[in-house]
Coordinates of C-alpha atoms in Angstrom, one line a residue:
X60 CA 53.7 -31.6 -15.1
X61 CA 52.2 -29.8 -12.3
X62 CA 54.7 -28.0 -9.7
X63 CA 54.0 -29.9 -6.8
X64 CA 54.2 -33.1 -8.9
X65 CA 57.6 -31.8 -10.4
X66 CA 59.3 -31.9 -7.0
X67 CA 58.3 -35.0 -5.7
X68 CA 60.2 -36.4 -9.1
X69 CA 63.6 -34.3 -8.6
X70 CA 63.6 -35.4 -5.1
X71 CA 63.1 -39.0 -5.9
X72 CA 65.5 -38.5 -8.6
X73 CA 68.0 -36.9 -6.0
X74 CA 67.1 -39.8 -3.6
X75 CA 68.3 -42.7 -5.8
X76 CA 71.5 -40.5 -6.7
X77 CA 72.0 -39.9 -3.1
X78 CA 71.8 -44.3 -2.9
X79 CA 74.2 -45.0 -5.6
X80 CA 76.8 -42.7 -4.5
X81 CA 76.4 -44.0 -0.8
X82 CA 75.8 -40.7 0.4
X83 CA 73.8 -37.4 0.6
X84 CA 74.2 -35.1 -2.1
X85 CA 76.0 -32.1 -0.9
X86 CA 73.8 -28.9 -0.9
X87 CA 75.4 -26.7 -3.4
X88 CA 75.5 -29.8 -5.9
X89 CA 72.2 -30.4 -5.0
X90 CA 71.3 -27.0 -6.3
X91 CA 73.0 -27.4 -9.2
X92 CA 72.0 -31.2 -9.9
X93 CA 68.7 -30.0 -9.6
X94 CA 68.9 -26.8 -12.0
X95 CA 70.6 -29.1 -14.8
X96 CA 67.7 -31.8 -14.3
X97 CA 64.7 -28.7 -14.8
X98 CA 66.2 -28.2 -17.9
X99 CA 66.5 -32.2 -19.1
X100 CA 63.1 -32.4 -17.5
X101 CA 61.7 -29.3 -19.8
X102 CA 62.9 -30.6 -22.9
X103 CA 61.6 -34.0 -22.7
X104 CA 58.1 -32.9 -21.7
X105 CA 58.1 -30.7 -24.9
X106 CA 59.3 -32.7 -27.0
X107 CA 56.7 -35.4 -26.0
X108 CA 54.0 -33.4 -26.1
X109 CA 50.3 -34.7 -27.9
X110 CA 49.6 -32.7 -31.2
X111 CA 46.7 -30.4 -30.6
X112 CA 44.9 -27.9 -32.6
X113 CA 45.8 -24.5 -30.5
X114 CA 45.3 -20.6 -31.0
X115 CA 48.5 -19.3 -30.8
X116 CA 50.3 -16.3 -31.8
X117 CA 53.9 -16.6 -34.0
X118 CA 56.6 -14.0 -33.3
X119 CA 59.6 -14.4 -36.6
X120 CA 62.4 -12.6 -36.3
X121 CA 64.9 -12.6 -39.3
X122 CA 68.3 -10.0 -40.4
X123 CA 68.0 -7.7 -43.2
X124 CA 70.4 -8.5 -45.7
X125 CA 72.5 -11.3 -43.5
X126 CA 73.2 -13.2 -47.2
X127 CA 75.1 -10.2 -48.9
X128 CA 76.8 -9.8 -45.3
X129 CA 78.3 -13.0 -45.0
X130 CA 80.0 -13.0 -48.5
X131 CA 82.2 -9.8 -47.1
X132 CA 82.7 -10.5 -43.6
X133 CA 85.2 -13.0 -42.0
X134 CA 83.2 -16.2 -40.9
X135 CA 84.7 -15.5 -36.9
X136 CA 82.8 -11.8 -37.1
X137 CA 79.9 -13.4 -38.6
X138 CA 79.9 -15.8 -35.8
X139 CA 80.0 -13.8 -33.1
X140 CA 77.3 -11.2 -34.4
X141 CA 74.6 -14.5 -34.6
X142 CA 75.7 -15.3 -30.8
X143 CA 75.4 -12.1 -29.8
X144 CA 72.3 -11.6 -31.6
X145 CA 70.7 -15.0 -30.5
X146 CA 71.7 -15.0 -26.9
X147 CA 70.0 -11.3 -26.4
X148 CA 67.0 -12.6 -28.8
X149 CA 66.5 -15.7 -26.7
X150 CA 66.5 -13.8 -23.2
X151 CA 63.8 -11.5 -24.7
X152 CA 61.6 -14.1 -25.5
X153 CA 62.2 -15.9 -22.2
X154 CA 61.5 -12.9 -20.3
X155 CA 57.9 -12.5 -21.7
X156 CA 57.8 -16.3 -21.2
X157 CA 57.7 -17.3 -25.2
X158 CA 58.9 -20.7 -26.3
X159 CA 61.5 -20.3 -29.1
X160 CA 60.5 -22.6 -31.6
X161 CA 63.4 -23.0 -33.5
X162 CA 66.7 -20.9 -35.1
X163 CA 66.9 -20.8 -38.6
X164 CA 69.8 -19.7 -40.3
X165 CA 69.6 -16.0 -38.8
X166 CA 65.8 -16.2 -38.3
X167 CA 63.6 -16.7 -34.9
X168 CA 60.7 -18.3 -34.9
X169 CA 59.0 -17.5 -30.9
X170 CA 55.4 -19.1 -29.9
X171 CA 53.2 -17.4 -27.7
X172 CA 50.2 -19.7 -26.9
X173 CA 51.5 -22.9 -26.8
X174 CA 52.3 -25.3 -25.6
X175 CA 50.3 -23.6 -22.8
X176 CA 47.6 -20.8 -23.2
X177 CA 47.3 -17.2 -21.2
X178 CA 44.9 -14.7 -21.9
X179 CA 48.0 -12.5 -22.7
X180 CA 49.6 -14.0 -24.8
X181 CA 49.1 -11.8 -28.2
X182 CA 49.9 -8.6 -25.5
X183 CA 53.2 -10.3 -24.4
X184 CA 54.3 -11.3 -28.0
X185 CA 53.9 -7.9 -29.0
X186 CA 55.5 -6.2 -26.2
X187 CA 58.7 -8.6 -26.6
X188 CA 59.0 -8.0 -30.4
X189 CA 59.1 -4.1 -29.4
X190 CA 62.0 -4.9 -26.8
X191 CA 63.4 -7.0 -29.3
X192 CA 64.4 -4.2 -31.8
X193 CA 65.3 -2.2 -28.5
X194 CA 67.9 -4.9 -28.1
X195 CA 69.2 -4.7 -31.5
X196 CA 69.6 -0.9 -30.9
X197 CA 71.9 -2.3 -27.6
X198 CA 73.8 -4.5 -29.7
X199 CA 74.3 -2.5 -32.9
X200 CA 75.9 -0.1 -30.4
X201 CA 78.1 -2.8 -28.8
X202 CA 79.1 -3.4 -32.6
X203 CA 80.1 -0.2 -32.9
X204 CA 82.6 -0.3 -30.3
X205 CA 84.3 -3.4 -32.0
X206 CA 84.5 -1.6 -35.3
X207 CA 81.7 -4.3 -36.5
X208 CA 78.5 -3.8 -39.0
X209 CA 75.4 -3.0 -37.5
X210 CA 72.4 -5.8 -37.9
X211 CA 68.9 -4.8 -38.5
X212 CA 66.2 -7.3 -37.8
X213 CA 62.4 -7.5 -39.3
X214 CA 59.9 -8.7 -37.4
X215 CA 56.7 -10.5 -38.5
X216 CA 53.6 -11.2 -35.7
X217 CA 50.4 -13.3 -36.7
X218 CA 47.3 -15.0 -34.4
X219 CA 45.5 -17.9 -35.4
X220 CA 45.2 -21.6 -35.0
X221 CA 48.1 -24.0 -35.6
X222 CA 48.7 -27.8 -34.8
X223 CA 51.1 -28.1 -32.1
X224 CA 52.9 -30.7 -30.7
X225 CA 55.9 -33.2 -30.9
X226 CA 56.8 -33.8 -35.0
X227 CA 58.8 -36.3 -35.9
X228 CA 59.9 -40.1 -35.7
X229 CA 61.1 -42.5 -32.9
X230 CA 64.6 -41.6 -34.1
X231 CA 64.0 -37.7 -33.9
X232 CA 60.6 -35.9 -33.2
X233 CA 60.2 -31.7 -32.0
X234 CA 57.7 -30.0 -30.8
X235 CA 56.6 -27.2 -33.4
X236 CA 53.6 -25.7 -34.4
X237 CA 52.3 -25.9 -38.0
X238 CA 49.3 -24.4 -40.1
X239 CA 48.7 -21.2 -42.5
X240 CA 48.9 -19.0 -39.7
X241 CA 52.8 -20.2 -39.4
X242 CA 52.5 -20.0 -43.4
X243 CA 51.5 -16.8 -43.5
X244 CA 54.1 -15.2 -40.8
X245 CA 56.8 -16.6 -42.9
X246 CA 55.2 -14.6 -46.1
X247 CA 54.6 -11.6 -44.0
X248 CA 58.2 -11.2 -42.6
X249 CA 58.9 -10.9 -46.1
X250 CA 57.9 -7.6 -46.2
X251 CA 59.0 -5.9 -43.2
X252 CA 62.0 -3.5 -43.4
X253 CA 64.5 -3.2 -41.1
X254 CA 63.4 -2.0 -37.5
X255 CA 60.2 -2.8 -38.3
X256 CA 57.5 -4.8 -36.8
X257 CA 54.4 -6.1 -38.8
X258 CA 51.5 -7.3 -37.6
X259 CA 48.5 -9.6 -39.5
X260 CA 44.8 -7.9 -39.3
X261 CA 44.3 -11.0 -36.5
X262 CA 47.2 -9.6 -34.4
X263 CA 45.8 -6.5 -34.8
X264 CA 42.2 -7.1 -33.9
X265 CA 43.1 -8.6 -30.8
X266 CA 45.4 -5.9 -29.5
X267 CA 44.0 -2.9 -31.0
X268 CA 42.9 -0.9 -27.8
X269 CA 47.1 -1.5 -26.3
X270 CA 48.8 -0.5 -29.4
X271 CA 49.5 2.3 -31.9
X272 CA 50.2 1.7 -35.2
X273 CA 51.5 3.6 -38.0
X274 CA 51.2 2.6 -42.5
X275 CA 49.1 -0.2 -43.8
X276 CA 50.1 -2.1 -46.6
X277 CA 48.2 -4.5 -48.6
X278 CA 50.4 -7.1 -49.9
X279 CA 49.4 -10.4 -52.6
X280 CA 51.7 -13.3 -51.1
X281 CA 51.7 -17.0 -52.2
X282 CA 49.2 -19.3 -51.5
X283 CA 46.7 -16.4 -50.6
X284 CA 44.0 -15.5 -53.2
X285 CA 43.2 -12.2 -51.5
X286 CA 45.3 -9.5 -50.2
X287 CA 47.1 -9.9 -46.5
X288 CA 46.6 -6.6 -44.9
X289 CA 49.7 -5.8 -43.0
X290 CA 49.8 -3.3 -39.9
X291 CA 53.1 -1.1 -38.5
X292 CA 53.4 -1.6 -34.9
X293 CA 54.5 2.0 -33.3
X294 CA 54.2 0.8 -29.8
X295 CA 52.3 -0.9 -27.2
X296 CA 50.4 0.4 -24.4
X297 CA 50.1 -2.5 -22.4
X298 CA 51.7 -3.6 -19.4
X299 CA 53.6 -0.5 -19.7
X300 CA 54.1 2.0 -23.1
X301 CA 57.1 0.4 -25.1
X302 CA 58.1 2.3 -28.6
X303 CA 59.7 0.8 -31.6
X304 CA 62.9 2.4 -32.9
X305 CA 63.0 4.1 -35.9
X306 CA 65.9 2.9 -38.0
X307 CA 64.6 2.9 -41.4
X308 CA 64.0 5.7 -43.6
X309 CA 62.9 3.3 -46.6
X310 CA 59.0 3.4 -47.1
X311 CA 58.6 -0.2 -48.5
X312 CA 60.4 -3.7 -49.5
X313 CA 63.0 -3.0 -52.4
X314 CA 63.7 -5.9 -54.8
X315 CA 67.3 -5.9 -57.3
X316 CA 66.5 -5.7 -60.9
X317 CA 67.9 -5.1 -64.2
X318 CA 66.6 -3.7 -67.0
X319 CA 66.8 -0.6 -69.2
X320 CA 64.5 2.4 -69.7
X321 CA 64.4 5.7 -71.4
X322 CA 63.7 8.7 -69.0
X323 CA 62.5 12.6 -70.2
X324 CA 62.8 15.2 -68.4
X325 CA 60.1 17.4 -67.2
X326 CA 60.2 21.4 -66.8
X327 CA 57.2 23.2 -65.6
X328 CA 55.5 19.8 -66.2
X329 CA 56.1 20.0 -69.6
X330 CA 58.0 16.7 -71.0
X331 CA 61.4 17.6 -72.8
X332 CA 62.0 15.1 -76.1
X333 CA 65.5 14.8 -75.3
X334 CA 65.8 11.0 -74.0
X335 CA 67.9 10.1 -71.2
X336 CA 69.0 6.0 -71.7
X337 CA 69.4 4.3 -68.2
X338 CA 69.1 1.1 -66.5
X339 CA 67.0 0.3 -63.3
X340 CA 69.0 -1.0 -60.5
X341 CA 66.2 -1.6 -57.7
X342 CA 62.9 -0.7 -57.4
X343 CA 60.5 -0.2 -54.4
X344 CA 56.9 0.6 -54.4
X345 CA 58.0 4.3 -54.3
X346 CA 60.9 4.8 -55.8
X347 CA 63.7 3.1 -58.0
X348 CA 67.6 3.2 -58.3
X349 CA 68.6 4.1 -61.7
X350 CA 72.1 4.3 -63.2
X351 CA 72.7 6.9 -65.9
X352 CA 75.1 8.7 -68.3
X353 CA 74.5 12.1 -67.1
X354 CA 74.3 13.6 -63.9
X355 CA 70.5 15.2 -62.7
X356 CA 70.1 17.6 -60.1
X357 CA 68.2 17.0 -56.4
X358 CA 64.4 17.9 -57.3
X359 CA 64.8 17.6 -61.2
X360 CA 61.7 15.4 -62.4
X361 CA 61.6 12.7 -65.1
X362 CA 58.5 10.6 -66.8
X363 CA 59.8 7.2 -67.7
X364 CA 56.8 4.7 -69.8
X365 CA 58.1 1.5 -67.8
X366 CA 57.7 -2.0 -68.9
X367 CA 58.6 -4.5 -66.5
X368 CA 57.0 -8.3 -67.6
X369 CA 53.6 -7.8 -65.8
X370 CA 51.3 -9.9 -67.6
X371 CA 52.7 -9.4 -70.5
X372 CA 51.8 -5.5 -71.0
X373 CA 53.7 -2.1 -70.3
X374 CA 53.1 -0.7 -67.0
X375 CA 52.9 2.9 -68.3
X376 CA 53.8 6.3 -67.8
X377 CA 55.6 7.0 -64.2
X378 CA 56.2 10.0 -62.8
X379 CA 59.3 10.7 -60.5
X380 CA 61.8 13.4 -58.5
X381 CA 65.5 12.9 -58.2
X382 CA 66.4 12.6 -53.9
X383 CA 69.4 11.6 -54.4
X384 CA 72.7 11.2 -56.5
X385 CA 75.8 9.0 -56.4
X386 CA 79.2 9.0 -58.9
X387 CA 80.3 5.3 -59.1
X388 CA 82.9 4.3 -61.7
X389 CA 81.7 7.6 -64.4
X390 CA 78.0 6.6 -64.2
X391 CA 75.4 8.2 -61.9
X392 CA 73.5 6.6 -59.6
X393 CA 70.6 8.0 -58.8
X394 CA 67.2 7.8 -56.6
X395 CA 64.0 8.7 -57.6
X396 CA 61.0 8.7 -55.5
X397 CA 57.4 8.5 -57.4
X398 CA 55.4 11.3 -57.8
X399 CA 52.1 9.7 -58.9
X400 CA 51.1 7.1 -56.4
X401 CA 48.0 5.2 -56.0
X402 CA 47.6 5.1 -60.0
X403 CA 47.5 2.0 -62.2
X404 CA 50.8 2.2 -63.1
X405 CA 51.8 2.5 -59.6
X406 CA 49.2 -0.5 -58.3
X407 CA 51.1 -2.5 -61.4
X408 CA 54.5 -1.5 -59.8
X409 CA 53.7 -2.3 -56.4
X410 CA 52.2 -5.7 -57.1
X411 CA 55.6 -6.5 -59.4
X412 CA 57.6 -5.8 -56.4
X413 CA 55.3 -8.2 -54.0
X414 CA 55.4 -11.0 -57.1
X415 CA 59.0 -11.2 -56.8
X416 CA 59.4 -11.4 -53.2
X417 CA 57.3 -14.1 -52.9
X418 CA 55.3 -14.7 -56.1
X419 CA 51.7 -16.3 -56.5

């Protein structure tokens, strides 16, 4: 609805209040009356809007972890973190006029695009997904104060065409946006970390000469029979430099597992027979988490022959360093990041890890 068209409706709307209540509609209510009837008026346009096909670009915002948080948390706290989280989400997106599709659970799902097109809309999405982290830096320090967890939110940005327009039935319809592009966003979110901010090659193409970006991953994800190249946004350059936080010191998605395997010890890159029995924990594309009997030192390395059920076959010999280790309950818990990447038997553990996030 055009502006000038807009105001001719309030007013005749505010005209046929004005004649039932036998009187003119004092001017503060009028204000008010009228800000409460832009909102109704909003809605109903959306949600009657014609299904076109659109190019759009899909902003989904989701919390690390939020599942495992819930079950040790009191259901008030947990409440007021979402709120908190939502309310400062939703201004964000407002202020680089997006249209919040929907809340889900502790996902956002923002459109840029539709249900009306700019030529910056891929540039705004972008800038308000950097702010967006910067707000969760804001909050997690407004968390602190409360003695409360912190939250850490991964963000997924893809460009493409999508249907959009009002879904639904007489008794309930919404306007949403649907296609592979929202498909793939939802695959891709998958991936990213906490702090981070991932963008599709499409995203990226579009924005490249406003933005500085920072690893590239190449991930398998269902429903795609080629690999989705995923780029780290770093910060924009455009309408003004913005910089994403750094909050994360892990290098890739981690996945829980549970299995057991046999470690050696390396000296001088020589393999020591004595075998080490331990059980994997978690494993990254990187590193894993495993529990053992005996304690290692920082910087000791191990060989392990691995054989997680990747079609069928052993993944082979891995190579890793001790970073870190933990006493819990007599056992050792203890980190090892991979020392011979970009092999087979890393490509086999990487492609594991993206299986079981989302499978094929």
């Amino acid at each position: 609805m055009q502006h000038q068209n807009r105001d001719q409706f309030l007013a005749e709307v505010e005209r046929i209040a004005a004649d039932a209540c036998g009187r003119p509609v004092p001017e503060a209510s009028s204000v008010l009356f009228r800000q409460r009837l832009n909102g109704m008026l909003d809605h109903f346009l959306l949600e009657s809007q014609p299904i076109t096909g659109v190019k759009a670009t899909i902003l989904l915002a989701d919390i690390r972890g939020f599942t495992a948080m819930t079950e040790r948390l009191p259901t008030r706290t947990v409440i007021d973190l979402l709120n908190r989280y939502f309310s400062e989400m939703g201004r964000v997106i407002k202020r680089h006029r997006g249209v919040i599709d929907k809340f889900m659970g502790d996902s956002v799902m923002a459109l840029f695009g539709a249900p009306e097109r700019q030529p910056d809309d891929l540039l705004r999405a972008l800038a308000c997904a950097v702010e967006m982290q910067q707000a969760m830096a804001r909050i997690n320090l407004e968390s602190a104060t409360r003695g409360e967890p912190s939250l850490f939110v991964g963000i997924a940005v893809n460009t493409g065409e999508v249907m959009a327009g009002s879904f639904g039935s007489r008794q309930h319809s919404e306007y949403t946006v649907i296609g592979d592009t929202v498909n793939t966003v939802a695959r891709m979110e998958a991936f990213s970390l906490r702090g981070q901010v991932l963008l599709s090659e499409s995203s990226h193409a579009g924005a490249r000469e406003h933005i500085e970006v920072g690893a590239i991953n190449a991930v398998q994800v269902k429903g795609k029979s080629d690999p989705v190249i995923l780029y780290e946004l770093h910060s924009v350059k455009h309408p003004q430099r913005l910089v994403v936080p750094r909050v994360e010191v892990r290098r890739s998605p981690r996945i829980r597992v549970d299995f057991p395997l046999v470690l050696n010890r390396m000296v001088n890159k020589h393999i020591l027979p004595e075998p080490l029995a331990g059980r994997a924990l978690d494993l990254g594309y990187n590193g894993f988490l495993i529990e053992l009997g005996c304690c290692l030192g920082c910087g000791d390395e191990v060989a392990a022959d691995l054989a997680l059920p990747l079609h069928g076959e052993p993944v082979g010999r891995i190579y890793a360093r001790v970073i870190r280790v933990e006493r819990c309950a007599g056992r050792f818990q203890t980190s090892f990041q991979f020392t011979n990447l970009d092999t087979p038997a890393h490509l086999q553990v990487k492609q594991f890890v993206d299986k079981t996030l989302w499978g094929r």
